[in-house]
Amino acid sequence: MKRSLFTLFVVVVSLVILFTGCATFSDSQETQETEAPTAEATATTKPPSQDIVNETDEKGVVTIIDVLGNELTLPEEKPTKIISLTPANTEMLFALGLGEYVIGVDEYSNYPAEASAIDKVGDFTGPNVEAILALEPDLILAGNKLQIDAVTQLKELGLNIAAVEATTYDEIPASIKLVGDLTMTQDVAQQLIDDMKVAEEAIIAKANTYEGEPISSYYILSAGEYGNWTSGPGSLINDMFELIGVQTVTNIEGAVPWMDFSLETLITEDPDILLMSGHAFLTVEALVAMDGYKELTAAKEGKVYIVDGDITGRPSVRIVEALEILYNAIYNQDN
Amino acid sequence: MEKDIKAQAQKKFLIGIIILAVALVIMTGVSLLTGAGMDMKKSLAALLDGEGTASVILWKIRLPRILMCILAGAVLSVCGAALQGLFKNPLCDPHILGVSSGAGLGAAIAIALGFTYSFLGVGSITLMAFATGILSIFLVTALAKSGGKVSNISLLLSGIAVGAFMGAGILLVMRMAHDKAENIIFWTMGSMTFASYKQLLYTAPIVIVTMTLIMFHSRELDMLSQGETWAAEGGVNVALTRNVILILAAIGTAAVVAGSGIIGFVGLMIPHVVRMIFGPKHSRLLPLSALLGAVFLLLMDTLARIIIAPLEIPVGILTAMVGAPFFIYILKRSVKND
């Protein structure tokens, strides 16, 4: 009997040791994992940003490379039956004036309003291959790494599909340029990119005039019983905060772009401002009354703002609007 | 001679209780001092003389979570032990009767329809999860009934069927309310992070009462695990006892699932480990399972907080990943000893 109790004890202790050992292991693995995709993303997305001069072979066929590193040939005619598999792609297509040629979108494409009326060819479980085939598209615009399986499958079926969605803020202009190339609307695309750059610089210039104490913030994707999901380094949100001189408290070691964050770390970091996505399914009142959150200085001082998660979360043409929204929430609190 | 064996078993039981109680106290202390927000040294300083942020983390974040783990680990293990005895089936666990998927479906519907009311400070999603969790056990028993009788095997099968049905229901709700799918996924992945005193206020009484009531049925469970005919001859009202145990187990499990999501493997594994060491008598098995379950879940949750800090991992992932190999080790060892 004593022996079995002792064994139980030994097993428990060795498990603890094993797992504290593993903690460091999984830690380093985690960082590797987070680094790897970023490196990969830059590697695969570099080409479109660098290929301002697209590669032309001897026969005069121009090839372009999408964000997954797939080679595509530049179209000879303007595509007129386009399917978009992400809300960001849909927004880009409409901004390029191609709305009337979009024949299929995913469930979440809700902007501009006309997009909601277009046939749905995918939802949170992924693109619906059969529905896509039935529409006989001449161009399909997919997302990024998240849709790699669908891209491979549709490619094998002989469809003209390109992964065009940016992962980070910096990749957005290249993403718009890529869509412009694929739809033969290069001029409009370039105009959009230039306009966005001008608007972006204006916001950054405004933000640079701020002379007070540095402001820190935290973005709430969900809270409480939904888990404390937030944005981390490498996410669009954190990139935008950095541009307007705001420190995100999740920019710490071990953090990943999207994560279920430790509540006690949030309390230790105690951000000045809380921004909550409209998708968080919570009112400001409910949030500031929530255990844990109510201890935060921002909650006590009522510095909690809801932002439109559609605008702030999509790597597309409205990202400058998102930047403006974040700027206003952070610096124009008294207005 | 027989008296000697009895006395020895009793002594073993007492030693077990003491060891596990001490382990629980130590684990509570360790857990209170461990976390992503503050290192152990800082936590210790806050424990001795704490104010401000440090004491908030210690007493408002860590302590309620620790208490919730203790309650959840204890009640899941007790329910698992009782159900294994009741059905004479070693594969039973508190989730087998469809309670967890039922609770999940209730939560999914509440989220999809955007319920926002609350009752005595309990949110509508938790309430709905609790209610549908309990409801599913009635559905299971009703379906299992054939010719006025309920057999163990039909109960288990209908439990599995209802569980699968409810699980599919969750997916259906997610598909129909696609704009809330994200919220439903987040909820079902929910873990101990939501623990608060408010949650403890309603979970603790439910859990403690159901555990106590189940323990009152130790003698009946002993006899039922020998066989129903045997139990009936021994004066046990088989149908009544079974219904009482089923409903108690459903209530206990639903209370945990509604607050903390599905935590697998604890209710399956802990009773077996206790049985291998201390024997199958329920008057010993149930309290020891409660204690070991509490220690185990607390240990796992403490690890869940720090392994990939500042990220949280749902504790259910760890209970299964650590529990399964540990369980197999214990199993192999006991087979070898036989």
XYZ file of C-alpha atoms in Angstrom:
673
model
C 0.000 0.000 0.000
C 2.728 2.405 0.981
C 4.480 1.450 -2.168
C 1.516 2.349 -4.321
C 1.056 5.674 -2.550
C 4.722 6.365 -2.991
C 4.506 5.511 -6.670
C 1.545 7.827 -7.027
C 3.595 10.575 -5.428
C 6.604 9.878 -7.644
C 4.476 9.886 -10.752
C 2.829 13.180 -9.824
C 6.180 14.785 -9.066
C 7.809 13.519 -12.250
C 4.846 14.795 -14.248
C 5.296 18.213 -12.710
C 8.982 18.180 -13.536
C 8.332 16.860 -17.011
C 5.868 19.631 -17.639
C 7.884 22.444 -16.225
C 10.620 21.122 -18.476
C 8.189 21.063 -21.326
C 7.118 24.578 -20.498
C 10.430 25.943 -21.690
C 10.334 23.608 -24.625
C 6.861 24.598 -25.733
C 7.752 28.209 -25.064
C 10.616 28.168 -27.513
C 8.554 26.161 -29.923
C 5.809 28.731 -29.704
C 8.163 31.559 -30.554
C 9.553 29.544 -33.384
C 6.083 28.892 -34.629
C 5.201 32.520 -34.494
C 8.391 33.539 -36.162
C 8.246 30.936 -38.857
C 4.969 32.048 -40.456
C 6.035 35.687 -40.359
C 9.267 34.851 -42.076
C 7.357 32.757 -44.531
C 4.828 35.503 -45.045
C 7.490 38.040 -45.841
C 9.219 35.573 -48.084
C 6.109 34.809 -50.050
C 4.699 38.278 -50.085
C 7.925 40.022 -50.928
C 7.640 39.032 -54.569
C 4.429 40.965 -55.271
C 5.780 44.108 -53.597
C 9.086 43.826 -55.421
C 7.660 42.745 -58.722
C 6.610 46.241 -59.666
C 8.406 45.029 -62.758
C 6.656 41.771 -63.429
C 8.770 38.988 -64.806
C 8.467 38.556 -68.521
C 9.793 35.465 -70.217
C 10.966 35.149 -73.847
C 7.477 34.573 -75.173
C 6.270 37.785 -73.605
C 4.055 36.033 -71.000
C 4.001 37.977 -67.770
C 3.910 35.937 -64.570
C 2.919 37.246 -61.191
C 3.294 35.593 -57.813
C 0.505 35.586 -55.247
C 0.885 35.722 -51.452
C 1.215 31.949 -51.224
C 4.022 31.941 -53.752
C 1.917 30.501 -56.573
C 2.746 31.666 -60.090
C -0.031 33.101 -62.206
C -0.073 34.523 -65.700
C -1.369 37.996 -66.271
C -4.779 37.912 -67.970
C -5.152 38.954 -71.568
C -8.709 40.085 -71.056
C -10.395 41.715 -68.109
C -12.053 39.014 -65.973
C -15.822 39.463 -65.783
C -16.872 36.576 -63.568
C -15.002 37.066 -60.313
C -15.465 35.226 -57.025
C -14.148 36.628 -53.748
C -13.562 34.293 -50.809
C -12.954 36.906 -48.117
C -14.638 40.185 -47.072
C -11.365 42.079 -47.597
C -11.104 40.862 -51.190
C -14.711 41.835 -51.847
C -14.020 45.341 -50.567
C -10.969 45.641 -52.811
C -12.890 44.496 -55.874
C -15.642 47.049 -55.298
C -13.101 49.790 -54.627
C -11.491 48.975 -57.969
C -14.876 49.505 -59.598
C -15.379 45.817 -60.333
C -18.513 45.319 -58.226
C -20.691 44.443 -61.182
C -18.353 41.573 -62.166
C -18.403 39.919 -58.738
C -20.629 36.856 -59.042
C -19.887 35.071 -55.758
C -18.695 36.030 -52.263
C -18.290 34.424 -48.813
C -20.943 34.767 -46.087
C -19.040 37.495 -44.280
C -18.737 39.881 -47.231
C -21.092 42.641 -46.082
C -19.403 45.764 -47.432
C -20.350 47.619 -49.522
C -24.043 46.875 -48.986
C -24.453 45.538 -52.549
C -22.052 42.705 -51.671
C -24.620 41.137 -49.342
C -26.933 40.471 -52.276
C -24.350 38.452 -54.230
C -24.479 34.629 -54.229
C -22.757 33.063 -51.224
C -20.086 30.477 -51.965
C -18.516 29.921 -48.561
C -18.869 30.345 -44.826
C -16.831 29.821 -41.663
C -16.206 26.191 -42.631
C -14.518 27.357 -45.836
C -15.302 27.838 -49.513
C -17.997 25.641 -51.050
C -16.229 24.058 -54.022
C -19.397 22.867 -55.733
C -21.063 26.260 -55.586
C -17.887 27.882 -56.919
C -17.638 25.462 -59.859
C -21.303 26.006 -60.705
C -20.697 29.751 -61.170
C -17.911 29.143 -63.740
C -15.715 32.014 -62.580
C -12.782 33.276 -64.625
C -10.989 34.554 -61.514
C -11.171 33.571 -57.846
C -9.562 35.722 -55.178
C -8.761 33.740 -52.027
C -7.429 34.881 -48.655
C -3.993 33.926 -47.372
C -2.495 30.959 -45.523
C -5.823 30.234 -43.832
C -7.350 29.174 -47.142
C -4.379 27.256 -48.494
C -6.319 23.973 -48.725
C -9.134 25.535 -50.707
C -6.634 27.251 -52.991
C -4.852 23.971 -53.707
C -8.124 22.149 -54.330
C -9.580 24.780 -56.664
C -6.285 25.057 -58.514
C -6.263 21.315 -59.111
C -9.746 21.642 -60.555
C -8.246 23.931 -63.166
C -9.656 27.196 -61.878
C -7.850 30.500 -62.054
C -7.359 31.214 -58.352
C -5.017 33.615 -56.581
C -4.356 34.130 -52.884
C -4.178 37.887 -52.485
C -4.936 38.845 -48.893
C -2.321 40.652 -46.818
C -1.415 39.374 -43.362
C 0.254 42.470 -41.961
C -0.445 46.160 -42.435
C 2.623 46.731 -44.594
C 1.519 44.096 -47.073
C -1.792 45.782 -47.913
C -0.566 48.022 -50.810
C 1.068 44.997 -52.466
C -2.167 43.093 -52.021
C -4.163 45.842 -53.753
C -1.591 46.004 -56.532
C -1.862 42.250 -56.983
C -5.644 42.442 -57.338
C -5.166 45.321 -59.793
C -2.789 43.210 -61.904
C -5.118 40.236 -61.899
C -8.140 42.290 -62.932
C -6.335 44.640 -65.349
C -7.182 47.664 -63.256
C -3.596 48.650 -62.459
C -4.243 52.382 -62.781
C -7.175 52.447 -60.381
C -5.220 50.238 -57.970
C -2.229 52.571 -58.058
C -4.524 55.567 -57.490
C -6.077 53.810 -54.462
C -2.674 52.981 -53.041
C -1.472 56.575 -53.497
C -4.627 58.008 -51.898
C -4.296 55.641 -48.978
C -0.669 56.643 -48.497
C -1.617 60.338 -48.405
C -4.426 59.740 -45.899
C -2.197 57.518 -43.793
C 0.568 60.111 -43.662
C -1.903 62.779 -42.601
C -3.077 60.664 -39.670
C 0.456 59.782 -38.652
C 1.420 63.466 -38.813
C -1.507 64.324 -36.542
C -0.531 61.562 -34.149
C 3.055 62.850 -34.101
C 1.893 66.206 -32.729
C 0.828 64.485 -29.511
C 3.185 65.447 -26.738
C 1.655 63.882 -23.639
C 2.621 60.710 -21.821
C 2.822 57.632 -24.074
C -0.545 55.913 -24.272
C -0.938 52.158 -23.978
C -3.875 50.175 -25.230
C -5.423 46.722 -25.386
C -7.773 45.403 -28.065
C -10.674 43.217 -26.918
C -11.803 40.624 -29.412
C -13.729 38.755 -26.716
C -13.905 38.778 -22.932
C -15.199 36.822 -19.962
C -16.924 33.568 -20.744
C -15.756 33.777 -24.366
C -12.132 33.787 -23.265
C -9.893 36.850 -23.323
C -8.987 36.894 -27.009
C -6.909 39.791 -28.240
C -4.471 40.957 -30.896
C -0.749 40.492 -30.489
C 2.438 41.520 -32.279
C 2.198 40.943 -36.021
C -1.543 41.545 -36.156
C -3.109 44.370 -38.179
C -4.368 46.056 -35.033
C -1.005 46.134 -33.275
C 0.658 47.363 -36.476
C -1.808 50.258 -36.686
C -1.414 51.164 -33.029
C 2.343 51.310 -33.531
C 1.921 53.647 -36.534
C 0.034 56.182 -34.436
C 2.504 55.964 -31.572
C 0.444 53.807 -29.234
C 1.940 50.964 -27.254
C -0.066 47.770 -27.209
C 0.336 45.959 -23.905
C 0.292 42.607 -25.670
C 3.586 43.331 -27.443
C 5.455 41.100 -25.034
C 7.563 37.984 -25.163
C 5.652 34.833 -25.990
C 2.709 36.690 -27.516
C 1.325 35.682 -30.927
C -0.812 37.654 -33.426
C -4.149 36.359 -32.069
C -4.423 34.776 -28.648
C -6.398 33.945 -25.532
C -4.528 36.311 -23.230
C -3.736 35.847 -19.549
C -6.111 38.058 -17.561
C -3.629 38.598 -14.773
C -0.989 39.766 -17.234
C -3.526 42.265 -18.567
C -4.110 43.546 -15.037
C -0.374 43.846 -14.427
C 0.111 45.756 -17.678
C -2.954 47.920 -16.948
C -3.468 49.687 -20.324
C -4.647 53.324 -20.533
C -7.331 52.545 -23.079
C -9.452 49.552 -23.981
C -10.724 49.210 -27.514
C -13.381 46.582 -28.037
C -14.414 45.037 -31.328
C -18.095 45.335 -32.121
C -17.973 41.563 -32.607
C -17.173 41.029 -28.933
C -20.874 40.588 -28.213
C -20.616 42.857 -25.180
C -21.685 46.345 -24.183
C -19.232 48.750 -22.590
C -21.346 48.630 -19.406
C -21.134 44.842 -19.265
C -17.392 44.927 -19.835
C -16.537 47.442 -17.123
C -18.652 45.458 -14.640
C -16.902 42.201 -15.461
C -14.666 40.563 -12.867
C -11.026 41.196 -13.679
C -11.801 43.937 -16.206
C -13.383 46.173 -13.591
C -9.999 46.381 -11.871
C -8.425 48.052 -14.905
C -7.762 51.772 -14.741
C -9.253 52.215 -18.219
C -12.502 50.599 -17.076
C -12.646 52.723 -13.924
C -12.036 55.898 -15.908
C -14.487 54.912 -18.604
C -11.858 54.772 -21.335
C -13.457 51.914 -23.224
C -14.398 52.371 -26.877
C -16.168 50.104 -29.302
C -14.725 50.027 -32.800
C -16.149 48.455 -35.940
C -14.398 45.091 -36.106
C -15.183 44.827 -39.830
C -13.159 47.927 -40.613
C -10.301 47.332 -38.171
C -9.980 43.649 -38.923
C -9.880 43.511 -42.721
C -6.615 44.049 -44.589
C -8.187 46.105 -47.342
C -8.832 49.580 -48.716
C -10.712 50.720 -45.615
C -7.658 50.174 -43.416
C -6.971 53.914 -43.472
C -10.483 54.439 -42.118
C -9.541 51.968 -39.395
C -6.418 53.975 -38.654
C -8.552 57.112 -38.357
C -11.009 55.302 -36.039
C -8.183 54.170 -33.788
C -6.635 57.653 -33.860
C -9.924 59.248 -32.823
C -10.530 56.733 -30.067
C -7.067 57.237 -28.637
C -6.466 60.979 -29.029
C -9.889 62.591 -29.295
C -11.439 61.055 -26.215
C -12.840 64.308 -24.932
C -14.634 65.214 -28.136
C -9.182 -11.942 10.521
C -11.875 -10.211 8.514
C -11.912 -7.498 11.112
C -8.194 -6.981 10.582
C -8.630 -6.503 6.863
C -11.434 -4.042 7.446
C -9.399 -2.084 9.968
C -6.456 -2.044 7.612
C -8.585 -0.780 4.742
C -9.971 1.911 7.004
C -6.466 2.909 8.042
C -5.369 3.037 4.424
C -8.355 5.204 3.634
C -7.518 7.657 6.409
C -3.893 7.891 5.317
C -5.067 8.489 1.759
C -7.412 11.248 2.853
C -4.668 12.931 4.870
C -2.084 12.727 2.089
C -4.498 14.085 -0.511
C -5.747 16.827 1.805
C -2.175 17.929 2.445
C -1.477 17.759 -1.299
C -4.529 19.931 -1.945
C -3.386 22.546 0.554
C 0.140 22.587 -0.904
C -1.191 22.736 -4.461
C -3.491 25.612 -3.522
C -0.516 27.505 -2.134
C 1.632 26.795 -5.177
C -1.186 27.754 -7.520
C -1.817 30.997 -5.667
C 1.826 31.941 -6.126
C 2.053 30.921 -9.796
C 0.878 32.831 -12.831
C 1.710 34.837 -15.887
C 1.176 38.267 -14.375
C 3.578 38.067 -11.427
C 6.466 35.771 -10.608
C 6.554 33.716 -7.423
C 8.687 36.157 -5.453
C 6.357 39.042 -6.196
C 3.330 36.906 -5.487
C 4.751 35.908 -2.128
C 5.398 39.522 -1.239
C 1.841 40.378 -2.250
C 0.522 37.502 -0.161
C 2.271 38.786 2.941
C 1.653 42.463 2.445
C -0.377 43.072 -0.636
C -2.256 45.998 -1.996
C -3.098 47.392 -5.397
C -2.628 45.357 -8.556
C -0.756 42.530 -6.853
C -3.529 41.794 -4.394
C -6.168 42.094 -7.123
C -4.377 39.382 -9.092
C -3.950 37.191 -6.050
C -7.425 37.437 -4.545
C -9.692 38.365 -7.435
C -8.144 36.437 -10.316
C -6.205 33.517 -8.914
C -8.173 32.530 -5.803
C -11.642 32.240 -7.406
C -10.080 30.275 -10.224
C -8.385 27.930 -7.751
C -11.645 27.381 -5.876
C -13.480 26.745 -9.131
C -10.876 24.144 -10.125
C -11.203 22.399 -6.771
C -14.989 22.269 -7.070
C -14.986 21.188 -10.720
C -12.297 18.525 -10.231
C -14.085 17.140 -7.178
C -17.583 17.006 -8.603
C -16.553 15.609 -11.997
C -14.625 12.817 -10.277
C -17.461 12.005 -7.865
C -20.020 11.959 -10.690
C -17.701 9.782 -12.774
C -17.200 7.329 -9.892
C -20.928 7.140 -9.195
C -21.825 6.580 -12.854
C -19.146 3.913 -13.278
C -20.564 2.109 -10.263
C -24.148 2.576 -11.333
C -23.629 1.259 -14.852
C -20.934 -1.268 -13.899
C -19.122 0.215 -16.861
C -15.506 1.370 -16.589
C -15.830 3.707 -19.580
C -18.480 5.928 -18.033
C -17.704 9.541 -17.375
C -19.897 12.527 -16.547
C -20.006 13.589 -20.196
C -21.327 10.270 -21.473
C -24.956 11.056 -20.716
C -25.188 13.930 -23.158
C -25.156 16.572 -20.418
C -22.130 18.434 -21.761
C -23.259 18.595 -25.379
C -26.719 19.541 -24.135
C -25.237 22.416 -22.171
C -23.178 23.435 -25.179
C -26.248 23.497 -27.405
C -28.145 25.628 -24.892
C -25.267 28.090 -24.774
C -25.030 28.166 -28.573
C -28.749 28.942 -28.901
C -28.555 31.673 -26.260
C -25.576 33.242 -28.047
C -27.201 32.953 -31.483
C -30.430 34.565 -30.313
C -28.511 37.247 -28.470
C -30.047 36.672 -25.028
C -28.839 39.301 -22.618
C -30.999 38.988 -19.520
C -29.536 37.763 -16.279
C -31.078 36.162 -13.213
C -29.591 36.902 -9.790
C -26.400 37.990 -11.493
C -26.096 34.788 -13.527
C -25.790 35.440 -17.254
C -28.372 34.054 -19.640
C -25.851 31.910 -21.486
C -24.781 30.125 -18.309
C -28.411 29.683 -17.252
C -29.419 28.327 -20.605
C -26.440 25.943 -20.653
C -27.326 24.658 -17.192
C -30.996 24.206 -18.071
C -30.414 22.341 -21.338
C -27.709 20.231 -19.683
C -30.239 18.977 -17.131
C -32.938 18.686 -19.758
C -30.817 16.367 -21.845
C -30.634 13.823 -19.016
C -34.439 13.632 -18.984
C -34.401 13.193 -22.732
C -31.850 10.403 -22.361
C -33.888 8.513 -19.765
C -37.118 8.984 -21.696
C -35.529 7.609 -24.863
C -33.974 4.689 -23.012
C -37.311 3.532 -21.638
C -38.797 0.502 -23.349
C -41.867 -1.279 -21.994
C -41.746 0.777 -18.827
C -38.228 -0.468 -18.059
C -34.844 1.150 -18.481
C -31.840 -1.050 -19.005
C -28.299 0.089 -18.420
C -27.208 -0.575 -21.950
C -30.091 1.374 -23.469
C -29.345 4.285 -21.113
C -25.739 4.396 -22.240
C -26.632 4.119 -25.893
C -29.289 6.793 -25.737
C -26.835 8.988 -23.799
C -24.325 8.654 -26.598
C -27.011 9.235 -29.243
C -28.384 12.337 -27.515
C -24.830 13.612 -27.055
C -24.104 13.206 -30.759
C -27.412 14.838 -31.669
C -26.780 17.829 -29.426
C -23.225 18.120 -30.726
C -24.543 18.260 -34.267
C -27.085 20.814 -33.074
C -24.262 23.108 -31.946
C -22.758 22.956 -35.448
C -26.147 23.618 -37.015
C -26.707 26.690 -34.849
C -23.236 27.937 -35.778
C -24.018 27.513 -39.438
C -27.341 29.304 -39.241
C -26.095 32.152 -37.076
C -22.826 32.512 -38.949
C -22.128 35.989 -37.609
C -22.089 34.546 -34.065
C -20.095 31.430 -34.948
C -16.949 33.037 -33.600
C -18.598 33.725 -30.239
C -19.931 30.177 -30.011
C -16.490 28.741 -30.737
C -14.940 30.991 -28.117
C -17.576 29.942 -25.573
C -17.158 26.216 -26.128
C -13.416 26.615 -25.843
C -13.976 28.452 -22.573
C -11.872 27.500 -19.627
C -11.302 28.416 -16.033
C -10.360 31.988 -16.953
C -13.921 33.150 -16.363
C -13.951 32.025 -12.712
C -15.155 34.704 -10.320
C -16.716 34.885 -6.874
C -20.050 35.572 -8.527
C -19.746 32.302 -10.401
C -18.640 30.482 -7.247
C -21.655 31.827 -5.404
C -23.994 29.666 -7.443
C -21.648 26.854 -8.484
C -20.376 26.031 -4.986
C -23.758 25.260 -3.349
C -24.923 23.174 -6.301
C -21.690 21.230 -6.458
C -21.358 20.665 -2.721
C -24.978 19.554 -2.310
C -24.887 17.151 -5.272
C -21.590 15.632 -4.106
C -22.892 15.140 -0.575
C -26.127 13.596 -1.771
C -24.264 11.212 -4.065
C -22.036 10.194 -1.152
C -25.138 9.373 0.898
C -25.868 6.680 -1.674
C -22.542 4.883 -1.189
C -24.127 1.713 0.183
C -26.669 1.542 -2.650
C -23.908 2.108 -5.197
C -21.847 -0.716 -3.647
C -24.775 -3.061 -4.040
C -25.725 -1.850 -7.513
C -22.191 -2.389 -8.752
C -22.577 -6.031 -7.704
C -25.624 -6.374 -9.944
C -29.160 -5.095 -10.001
C -30.808 -8.326 -8.890
C -28.428 -8.569 -6.005
C -29.131 -4.972 -5.024
C -32.889 -5.450 -5.260
C -32.666 -8.502 -2.995
C -30.642 -6.463 -0.566
C -33.514 -3.998 -0.274
C -32.348 -1.301 -2.710
C -35.000 0.440 -4.794
C -33.037 0.074 -8.006
C -35.088 2.336 -10.308
C -35.354 5.131 -7.771
C -31.678 5.054 -6.801
C -30.646 5.065 -10.417
C -32.824 8.065 -11.256
C -31.598 9.969 -8.219
C -27.932 9.316 -9.064
C -28.470 10.196 -12.719
C -30.136 13.493 -11.926
C -27.560 14.412 -9.284
C -24.713 13.611 -11.682
C -26.410 15.654 -14.394
C -26.866 18.659 -12.107
C -23.273 18.521 -10.851
C -21.824 18.162 -14.330
C -24.087 20.805 -15.868
C -23.077 23.306 -13.181
C -19.418 22.823 -14.085
C -19.890 22.746 -17.857
C -22.097 25.848 -17.821
C -19.389 27.799 -16.043
C -16.151 26.382 -17.367
C -16.802 24.403 -20.521
C -16.125 20.737 -21.118
C -13.243 19.333 -19.088
C -12.661 15.796 -20.214
C -10.877 12.822 -18.717
C -10.974 13.882 -15.053
C -14.247 12.105 -14.349
C -13.133 9.007 -16.219
C -9.624 8.651 -14.890
C -9.660 9.756 -11.264
C -12.133 7.121 -9.991
C -10.100 4.364 -11.633
C -6.869 5.541 -10.060
C -8.532 5.667 -6.642
C -10.149 2.262 -7.118
C -6.830 0.684 -8.049
C -5.220 1.923 -4.880
C -8.031 1.929 -2.358
C -10.552 -0.583 -3.654
C -14.091 -0.245 -4.975
C -16.048 0.555 -1.785
C -17.970 3.741 -2.546
C -17.869 5.197 0.962
C -14.095 5.474 0.430
C -13.996 5.808 -3.319
C -16.192 8.913 -3.515
C -14.431 11.187 -0.984
C -10.980 10.110 -2.188
C -12.011 10.724 -5.808
C -13.240 14.186 -4.859
C -9.887 15.054 -3.306
C -7.699 13.538 -6.006
C -9.859 15.135 -8.714
C -9.468 18.526 -7.070
C -5.685 18.169 -6.751
C -5.342 16.942 -10.332
C -7.450 19.648 -11.951
C -5.785 22.360 -9.891
C -2.356 21.096 -10.959
C -3.427 21.006 -14.608
C -4.953 24.476 -14.497
C -1.855 25.908 -12.856
C 0.175 24.454 -15.715
C -2.383 25.766 -18.231
C -1.744 29.272 -16.935
C 2.028 29.205 -17.276
C 3.053 26.760 -20.015
C 2.694 29.226 -22.891
C 2.189 32.439 -20.893
C 0.955 35.078 -21.557
C -1.364 32.860 -23.579
C -3.965 30.670 -21.904
C -4.654 27.106 -22.932
C -8.022 25.537 -22.120
C -7.431 23.225 -19.181
C -9.336 20.399 -20.905
C -6.479 20.006 -23.375
C -4.029 19.401 -20.550
C -6.252 17.075 -18.534
C -6.471 14.776 -21.525
C -2.856 15.099 -22.645
C -1.408 14.488 -19.204
C -4.209 12.308 -17.949
C -4.165 9.734 -20.709
C -0.516 8.593 -20.409
C -0.698 8.708 -16.613
C -3.856 6.612 -16.711
C -2.284 4.029 -18.982
C 0.743 3.813 -16.719
C -1.431 3.155 -13.658
C -3.491 0.645 -15.605
C -0.456 -1.326 -16.805
C 1.031 -1.341 -13.366
C -2.109 -2.691 -11.755
C -2.414 -5.408 -14.382
C 1.178 -6.453 -13.716
C 0.540 -6.632 -9.965
C -2.459 -8.875 -10.525
